[in-house]
PDB file of C-alpha atoms in Angstrom:
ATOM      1  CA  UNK A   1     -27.119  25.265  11.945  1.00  0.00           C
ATOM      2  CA  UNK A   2     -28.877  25.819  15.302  1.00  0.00           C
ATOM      3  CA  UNK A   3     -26.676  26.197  18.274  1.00  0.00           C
ATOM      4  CA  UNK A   4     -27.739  24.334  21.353  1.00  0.00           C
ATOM      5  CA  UNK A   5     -27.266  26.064  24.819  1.00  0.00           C
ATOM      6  CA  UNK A   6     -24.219  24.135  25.309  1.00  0.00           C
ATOM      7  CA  UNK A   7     -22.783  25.154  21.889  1.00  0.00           C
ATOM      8  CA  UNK A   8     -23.424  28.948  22.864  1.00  0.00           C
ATOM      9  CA  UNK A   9     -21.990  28.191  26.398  1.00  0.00           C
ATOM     10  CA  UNK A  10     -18.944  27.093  24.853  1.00  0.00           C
ATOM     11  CA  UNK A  11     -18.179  29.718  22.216  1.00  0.00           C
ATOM     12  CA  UNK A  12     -18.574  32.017  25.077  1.00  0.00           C
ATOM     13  CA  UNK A  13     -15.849  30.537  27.304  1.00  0.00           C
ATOM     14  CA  UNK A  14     -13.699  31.033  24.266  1.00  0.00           C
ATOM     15  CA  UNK A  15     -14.003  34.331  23.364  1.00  0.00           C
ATOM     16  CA  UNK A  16     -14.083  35.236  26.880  1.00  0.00           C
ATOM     17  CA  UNK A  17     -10.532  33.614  27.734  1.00  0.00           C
ATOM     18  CA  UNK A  18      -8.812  35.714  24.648  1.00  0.00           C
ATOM     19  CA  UNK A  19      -9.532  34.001  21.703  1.00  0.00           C
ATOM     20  CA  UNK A  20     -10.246  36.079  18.646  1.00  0.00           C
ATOM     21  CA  UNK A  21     -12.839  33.950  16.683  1.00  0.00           C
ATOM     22  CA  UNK A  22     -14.940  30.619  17.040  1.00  0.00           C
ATOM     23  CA  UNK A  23     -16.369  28.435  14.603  1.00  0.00           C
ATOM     24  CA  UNK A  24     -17.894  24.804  14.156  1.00  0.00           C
ATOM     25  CA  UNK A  25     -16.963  22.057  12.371  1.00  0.00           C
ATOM     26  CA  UNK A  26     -18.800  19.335  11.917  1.00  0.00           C
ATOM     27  CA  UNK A  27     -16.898  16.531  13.533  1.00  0.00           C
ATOM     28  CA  UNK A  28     -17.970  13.789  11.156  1.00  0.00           C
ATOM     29  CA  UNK A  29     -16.724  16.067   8.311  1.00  0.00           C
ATOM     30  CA  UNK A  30     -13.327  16.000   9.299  1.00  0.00           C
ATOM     31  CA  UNK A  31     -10.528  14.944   6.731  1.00  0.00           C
ATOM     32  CA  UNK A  32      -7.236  13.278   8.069  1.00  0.00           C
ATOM     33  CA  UNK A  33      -5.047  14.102   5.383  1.00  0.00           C
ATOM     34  CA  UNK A  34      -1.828  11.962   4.706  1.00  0.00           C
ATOM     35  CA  UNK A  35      -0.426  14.951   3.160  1.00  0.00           C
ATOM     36  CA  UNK A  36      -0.287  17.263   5.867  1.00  0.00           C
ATOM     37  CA  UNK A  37       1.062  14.144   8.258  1.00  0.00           C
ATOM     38  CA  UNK A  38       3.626  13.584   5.465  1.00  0.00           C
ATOM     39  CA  UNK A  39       4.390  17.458   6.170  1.00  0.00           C
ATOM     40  CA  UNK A  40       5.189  16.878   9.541  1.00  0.00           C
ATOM     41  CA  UNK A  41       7.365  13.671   9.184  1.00  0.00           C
ATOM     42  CA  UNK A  42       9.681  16.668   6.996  1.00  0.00           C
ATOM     43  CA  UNK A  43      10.166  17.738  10.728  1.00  0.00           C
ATOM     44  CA  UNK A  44      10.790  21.486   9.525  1.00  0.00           C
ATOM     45  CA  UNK A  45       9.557  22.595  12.824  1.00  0.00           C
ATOM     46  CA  UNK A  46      11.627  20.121  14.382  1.00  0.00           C
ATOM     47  CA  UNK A  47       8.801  18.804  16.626  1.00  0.00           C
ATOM     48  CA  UNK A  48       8.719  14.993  14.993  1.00  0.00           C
ATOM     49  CA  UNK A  49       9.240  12.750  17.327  1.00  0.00           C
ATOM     50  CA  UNK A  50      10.522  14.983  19.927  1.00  0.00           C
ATOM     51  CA  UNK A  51       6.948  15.808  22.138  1.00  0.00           C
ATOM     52  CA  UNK A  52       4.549  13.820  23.432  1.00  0.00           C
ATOM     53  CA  UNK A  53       1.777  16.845  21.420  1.00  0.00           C
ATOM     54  CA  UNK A  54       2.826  15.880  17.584  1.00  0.00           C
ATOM     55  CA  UNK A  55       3.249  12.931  15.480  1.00  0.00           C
ATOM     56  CA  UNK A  56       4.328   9.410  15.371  1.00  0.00           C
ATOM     57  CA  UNK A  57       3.485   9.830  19.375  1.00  0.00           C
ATOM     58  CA  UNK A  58      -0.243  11.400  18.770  1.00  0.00           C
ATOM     59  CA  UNK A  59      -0.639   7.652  16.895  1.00  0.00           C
ATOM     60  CA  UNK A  60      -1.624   7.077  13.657  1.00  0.00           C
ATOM     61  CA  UNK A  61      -4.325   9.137  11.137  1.00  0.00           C
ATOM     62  CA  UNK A  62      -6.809   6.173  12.168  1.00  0.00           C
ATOM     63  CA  UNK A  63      -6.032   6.729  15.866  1.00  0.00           C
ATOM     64  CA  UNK A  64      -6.721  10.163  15.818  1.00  0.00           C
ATOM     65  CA  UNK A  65     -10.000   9.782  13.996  1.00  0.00           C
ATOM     66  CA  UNK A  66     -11.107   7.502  16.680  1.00  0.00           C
ATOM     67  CA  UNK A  67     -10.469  10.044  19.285  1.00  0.00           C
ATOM     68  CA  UNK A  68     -12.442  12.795  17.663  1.00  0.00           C
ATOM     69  CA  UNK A  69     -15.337  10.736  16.569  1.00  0.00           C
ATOM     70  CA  UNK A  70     -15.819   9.878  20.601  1.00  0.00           C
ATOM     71  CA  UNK A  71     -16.928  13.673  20.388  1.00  0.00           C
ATOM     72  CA  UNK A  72     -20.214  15.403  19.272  1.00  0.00           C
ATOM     73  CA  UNK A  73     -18.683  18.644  18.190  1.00  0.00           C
ATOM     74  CA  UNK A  74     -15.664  20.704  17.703  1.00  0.00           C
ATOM     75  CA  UNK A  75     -15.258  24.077  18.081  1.00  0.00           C
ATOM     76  CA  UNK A  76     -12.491  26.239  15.964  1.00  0.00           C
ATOM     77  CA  UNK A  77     -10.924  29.348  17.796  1.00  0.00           C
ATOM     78  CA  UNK A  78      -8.190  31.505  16.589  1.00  0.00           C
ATOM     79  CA  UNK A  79      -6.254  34.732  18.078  1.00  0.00           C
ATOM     80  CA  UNK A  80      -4.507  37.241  15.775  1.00  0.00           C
ATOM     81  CA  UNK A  81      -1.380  38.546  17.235  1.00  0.00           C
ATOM     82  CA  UNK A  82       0.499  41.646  15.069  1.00  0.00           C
ATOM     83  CA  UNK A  83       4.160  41.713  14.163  1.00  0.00           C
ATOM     84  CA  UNK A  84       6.532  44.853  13.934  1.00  0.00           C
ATOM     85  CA  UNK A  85       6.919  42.825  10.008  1.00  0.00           C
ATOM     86  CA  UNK A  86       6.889  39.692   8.192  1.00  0.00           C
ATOM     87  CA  UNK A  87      10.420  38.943   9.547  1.00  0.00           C
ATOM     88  CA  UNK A  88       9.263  39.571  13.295  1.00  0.00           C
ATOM     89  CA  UNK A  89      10.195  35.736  14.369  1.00  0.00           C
ATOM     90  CA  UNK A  90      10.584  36.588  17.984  1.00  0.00           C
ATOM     91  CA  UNK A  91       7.486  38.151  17.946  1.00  0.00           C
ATOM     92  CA  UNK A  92       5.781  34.754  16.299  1.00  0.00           C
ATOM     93  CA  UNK A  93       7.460  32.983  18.764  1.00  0.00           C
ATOM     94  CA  UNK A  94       6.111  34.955  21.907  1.00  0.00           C
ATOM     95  CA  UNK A  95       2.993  35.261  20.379  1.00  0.00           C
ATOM     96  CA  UNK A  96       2.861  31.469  20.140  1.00  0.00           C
ATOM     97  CA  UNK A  97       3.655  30.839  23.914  1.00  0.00           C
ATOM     98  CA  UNK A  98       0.298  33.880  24.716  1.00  0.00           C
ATOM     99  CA  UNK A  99      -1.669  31.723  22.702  1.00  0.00           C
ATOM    100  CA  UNK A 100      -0.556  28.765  24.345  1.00  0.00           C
ATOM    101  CA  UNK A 101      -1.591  30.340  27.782  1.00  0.00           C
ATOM    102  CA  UNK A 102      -4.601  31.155  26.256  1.00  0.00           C
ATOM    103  CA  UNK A 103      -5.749  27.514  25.652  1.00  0.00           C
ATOM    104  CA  UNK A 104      -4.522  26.578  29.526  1.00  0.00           C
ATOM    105  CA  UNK A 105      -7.129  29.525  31.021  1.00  0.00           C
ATOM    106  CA  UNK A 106      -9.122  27.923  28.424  1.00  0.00           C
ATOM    107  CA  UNK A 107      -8.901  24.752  29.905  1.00  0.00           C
ATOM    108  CA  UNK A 108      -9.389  26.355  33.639  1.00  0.00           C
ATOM    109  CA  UNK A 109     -12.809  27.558  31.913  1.00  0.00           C
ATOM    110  CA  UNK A 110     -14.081  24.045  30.597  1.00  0.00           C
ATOM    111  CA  UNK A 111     -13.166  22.246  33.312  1.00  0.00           C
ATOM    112  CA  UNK A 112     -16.718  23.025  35.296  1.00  0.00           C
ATOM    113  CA  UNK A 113     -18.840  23.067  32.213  1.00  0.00           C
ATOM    114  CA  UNK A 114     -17.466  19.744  30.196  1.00  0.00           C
ATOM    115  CA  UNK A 115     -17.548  16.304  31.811  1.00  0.00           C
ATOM    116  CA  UNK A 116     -15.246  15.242  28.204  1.00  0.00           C
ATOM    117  CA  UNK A 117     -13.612  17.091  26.226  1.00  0.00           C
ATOM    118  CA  UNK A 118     -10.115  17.434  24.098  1.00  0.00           C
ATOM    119  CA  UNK A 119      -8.016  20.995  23.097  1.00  0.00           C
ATOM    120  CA  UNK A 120      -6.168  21.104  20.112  1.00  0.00           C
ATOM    121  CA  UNK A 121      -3.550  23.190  19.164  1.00  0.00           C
ATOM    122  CA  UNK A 122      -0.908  24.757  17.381  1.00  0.00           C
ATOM    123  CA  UNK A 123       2.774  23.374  16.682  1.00  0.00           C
ATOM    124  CA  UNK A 124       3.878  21.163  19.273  1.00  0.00           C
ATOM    125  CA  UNK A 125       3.330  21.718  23.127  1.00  0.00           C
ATOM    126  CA  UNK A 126       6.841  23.724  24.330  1.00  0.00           C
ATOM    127  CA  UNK A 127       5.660  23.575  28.385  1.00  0.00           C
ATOM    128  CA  UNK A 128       8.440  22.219  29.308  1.00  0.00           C
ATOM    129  CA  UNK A 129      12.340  23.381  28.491  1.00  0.00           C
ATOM    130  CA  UNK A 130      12.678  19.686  27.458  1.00  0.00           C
ATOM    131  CA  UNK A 131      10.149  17.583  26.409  1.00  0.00           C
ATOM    132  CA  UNK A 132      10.544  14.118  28.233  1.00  0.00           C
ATOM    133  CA  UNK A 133       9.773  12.583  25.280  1.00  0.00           C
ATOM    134  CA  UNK A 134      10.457   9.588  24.182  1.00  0.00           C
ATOM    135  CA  UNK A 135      12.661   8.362  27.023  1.00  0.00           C
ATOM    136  CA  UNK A 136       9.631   9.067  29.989  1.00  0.00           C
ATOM    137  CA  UNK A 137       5.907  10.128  30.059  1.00  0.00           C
ATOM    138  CA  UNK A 138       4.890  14.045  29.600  1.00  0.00           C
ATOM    139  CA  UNK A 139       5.463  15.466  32.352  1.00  0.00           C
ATOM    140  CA  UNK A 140       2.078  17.234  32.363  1.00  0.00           C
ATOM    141  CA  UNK A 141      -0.887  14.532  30.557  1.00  0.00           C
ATOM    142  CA  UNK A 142      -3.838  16.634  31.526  1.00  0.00           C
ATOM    143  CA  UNK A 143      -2.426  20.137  29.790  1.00  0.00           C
ATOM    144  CA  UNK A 144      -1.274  17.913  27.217  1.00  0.00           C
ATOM    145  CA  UNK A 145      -2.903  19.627  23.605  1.00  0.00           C
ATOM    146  CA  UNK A 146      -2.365  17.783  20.560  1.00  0.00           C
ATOM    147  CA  UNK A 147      -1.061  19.445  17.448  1.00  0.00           C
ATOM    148  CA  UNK A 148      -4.130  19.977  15.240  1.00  0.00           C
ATOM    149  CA  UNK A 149      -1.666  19.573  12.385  1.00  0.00           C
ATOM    150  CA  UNK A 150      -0.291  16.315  13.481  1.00  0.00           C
ATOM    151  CA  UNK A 151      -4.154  14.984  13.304  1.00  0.00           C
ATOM    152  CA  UNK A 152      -3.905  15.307   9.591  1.00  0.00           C
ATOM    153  CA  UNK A 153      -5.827  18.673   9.756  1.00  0.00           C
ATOM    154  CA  UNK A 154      -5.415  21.245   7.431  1.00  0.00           C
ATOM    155  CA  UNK A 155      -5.697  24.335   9.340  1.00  0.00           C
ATOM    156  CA  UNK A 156      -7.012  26.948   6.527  1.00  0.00           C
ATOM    157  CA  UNK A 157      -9.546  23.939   5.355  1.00  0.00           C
ATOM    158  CA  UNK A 158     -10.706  24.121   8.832  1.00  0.00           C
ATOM    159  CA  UNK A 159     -11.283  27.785   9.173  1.00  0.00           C
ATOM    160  CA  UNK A 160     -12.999  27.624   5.904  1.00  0.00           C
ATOM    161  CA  UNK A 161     -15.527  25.105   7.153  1.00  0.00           C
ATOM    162  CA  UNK A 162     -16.183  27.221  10.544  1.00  0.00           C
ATOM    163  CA  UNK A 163     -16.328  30.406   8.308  1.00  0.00           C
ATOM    164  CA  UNK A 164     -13.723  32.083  10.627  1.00  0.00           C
ATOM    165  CA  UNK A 165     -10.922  33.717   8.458  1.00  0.00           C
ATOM    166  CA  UNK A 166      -7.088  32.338   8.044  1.00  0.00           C
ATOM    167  CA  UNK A 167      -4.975  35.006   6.976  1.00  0.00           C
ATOM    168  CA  UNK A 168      -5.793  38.830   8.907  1.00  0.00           C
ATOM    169  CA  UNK A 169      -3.128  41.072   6.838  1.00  0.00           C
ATOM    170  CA  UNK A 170       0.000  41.670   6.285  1.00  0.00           C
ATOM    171  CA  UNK A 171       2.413  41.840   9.384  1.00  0.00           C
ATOM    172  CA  UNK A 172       0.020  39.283  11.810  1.00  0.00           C
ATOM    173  CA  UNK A 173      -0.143  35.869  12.755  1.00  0.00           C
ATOM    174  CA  UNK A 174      -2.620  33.828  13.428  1.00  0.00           C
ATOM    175  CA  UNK A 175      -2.505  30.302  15.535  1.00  0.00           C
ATOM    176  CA  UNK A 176      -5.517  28.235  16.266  1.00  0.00           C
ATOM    177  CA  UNK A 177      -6.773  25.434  18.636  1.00  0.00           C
ATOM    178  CA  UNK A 178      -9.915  23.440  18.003  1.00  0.00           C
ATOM    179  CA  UNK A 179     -12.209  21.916  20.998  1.00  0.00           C
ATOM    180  CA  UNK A 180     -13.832  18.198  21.032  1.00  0.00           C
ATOM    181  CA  UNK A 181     -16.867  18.194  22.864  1.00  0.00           C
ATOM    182  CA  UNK A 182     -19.523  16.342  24.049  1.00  0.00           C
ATOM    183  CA  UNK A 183     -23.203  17.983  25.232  1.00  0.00           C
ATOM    184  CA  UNK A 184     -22.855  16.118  28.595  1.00  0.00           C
ATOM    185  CA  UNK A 185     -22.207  17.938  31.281  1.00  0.00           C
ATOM    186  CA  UNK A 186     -19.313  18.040  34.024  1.00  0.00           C
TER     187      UNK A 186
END
């Protein structure tokens, strides 16, 4: 697939705010799967229904279709973070709020080069001590990233299609954001 300027651009504002690897996925390829929504309404992570960033409040399957299709291309970007071993949970957990402050210098990057544009991301949103949600609006709309789960996504099916890998080893984790784009420019 031939990469237009903007394209290159892009995956260069990635990897230059942190990110390990970028891929893309064609957006009109995407699959909403009920099955990974149905994993989320388990609410094992406990983010159902509590944050404005993960499902019922990210709308319906058909909902979030509509929002991707607006764009013309989506980027898929991971970081690997290691762990002192598979039981390291703190260190998932602060490796999970780096790779959230990844995607906000992220954001600070797009800003100038994107007129529209939408970051995904991993599990949830966690900004704020308590999310506001659902008694008043996030407090925050414009650093507000959807979970890329909660859009039906299957997160290994989507590094597949970008040909960017998954799993890095024993004793890692790796989370991952995708970015909606249009070519227009800011």
């Amino acid at each position: 697939m031939n990469q237009t300027v903007a394209e290159r651009e892009l995956r260069h504002a990635i990897l230059e705010a942190g990110f390990s690897q970028v891929g893309c996925v064609e957006v009109g390829r995407l699959r909403y799967d009920p099955e990974i929504r149905r994993i989320c309404e388990e609410n094992r992570c406990g983010n159902y229904g509590a944050t404005w960033a993960c499902p019922p409040m990210v709308g319906t399957l058909e909902q979030c279709r509509q929002r991707c299709e607006q764009y013309t291309g989506m980027l898929l970007f991971n970081r690997c973070f290691p762990l002192e071993d598979s039981f390291d949970f703190e260190g998932m957990r602060t490796s999970l709020f780096r790779f959230k402050e990844l995607v906000d210098a992220l954001d600070r990057r797009l800003r100038p080069l994107l007129a529209r544009y939408q970051l995904l991301s991993n599990e949830g949103c966690g900004r704020c001590k308590r999310c506001a949600c659902p008694d008043a609006p996030c407090r925050f709309p414009d650093r507000l990233y959807h979970s890329l789960e909660g859009y039906g996504f299957s997160v290994s099916q989507l590094a597949q299609e970008a040909g960017i890998r998954y799993y890095h080893g024993k004793n890692t984790v790796t989370y991952f954001g995708a970015l909606l784009f249009r070519e227009e420019r800011a």
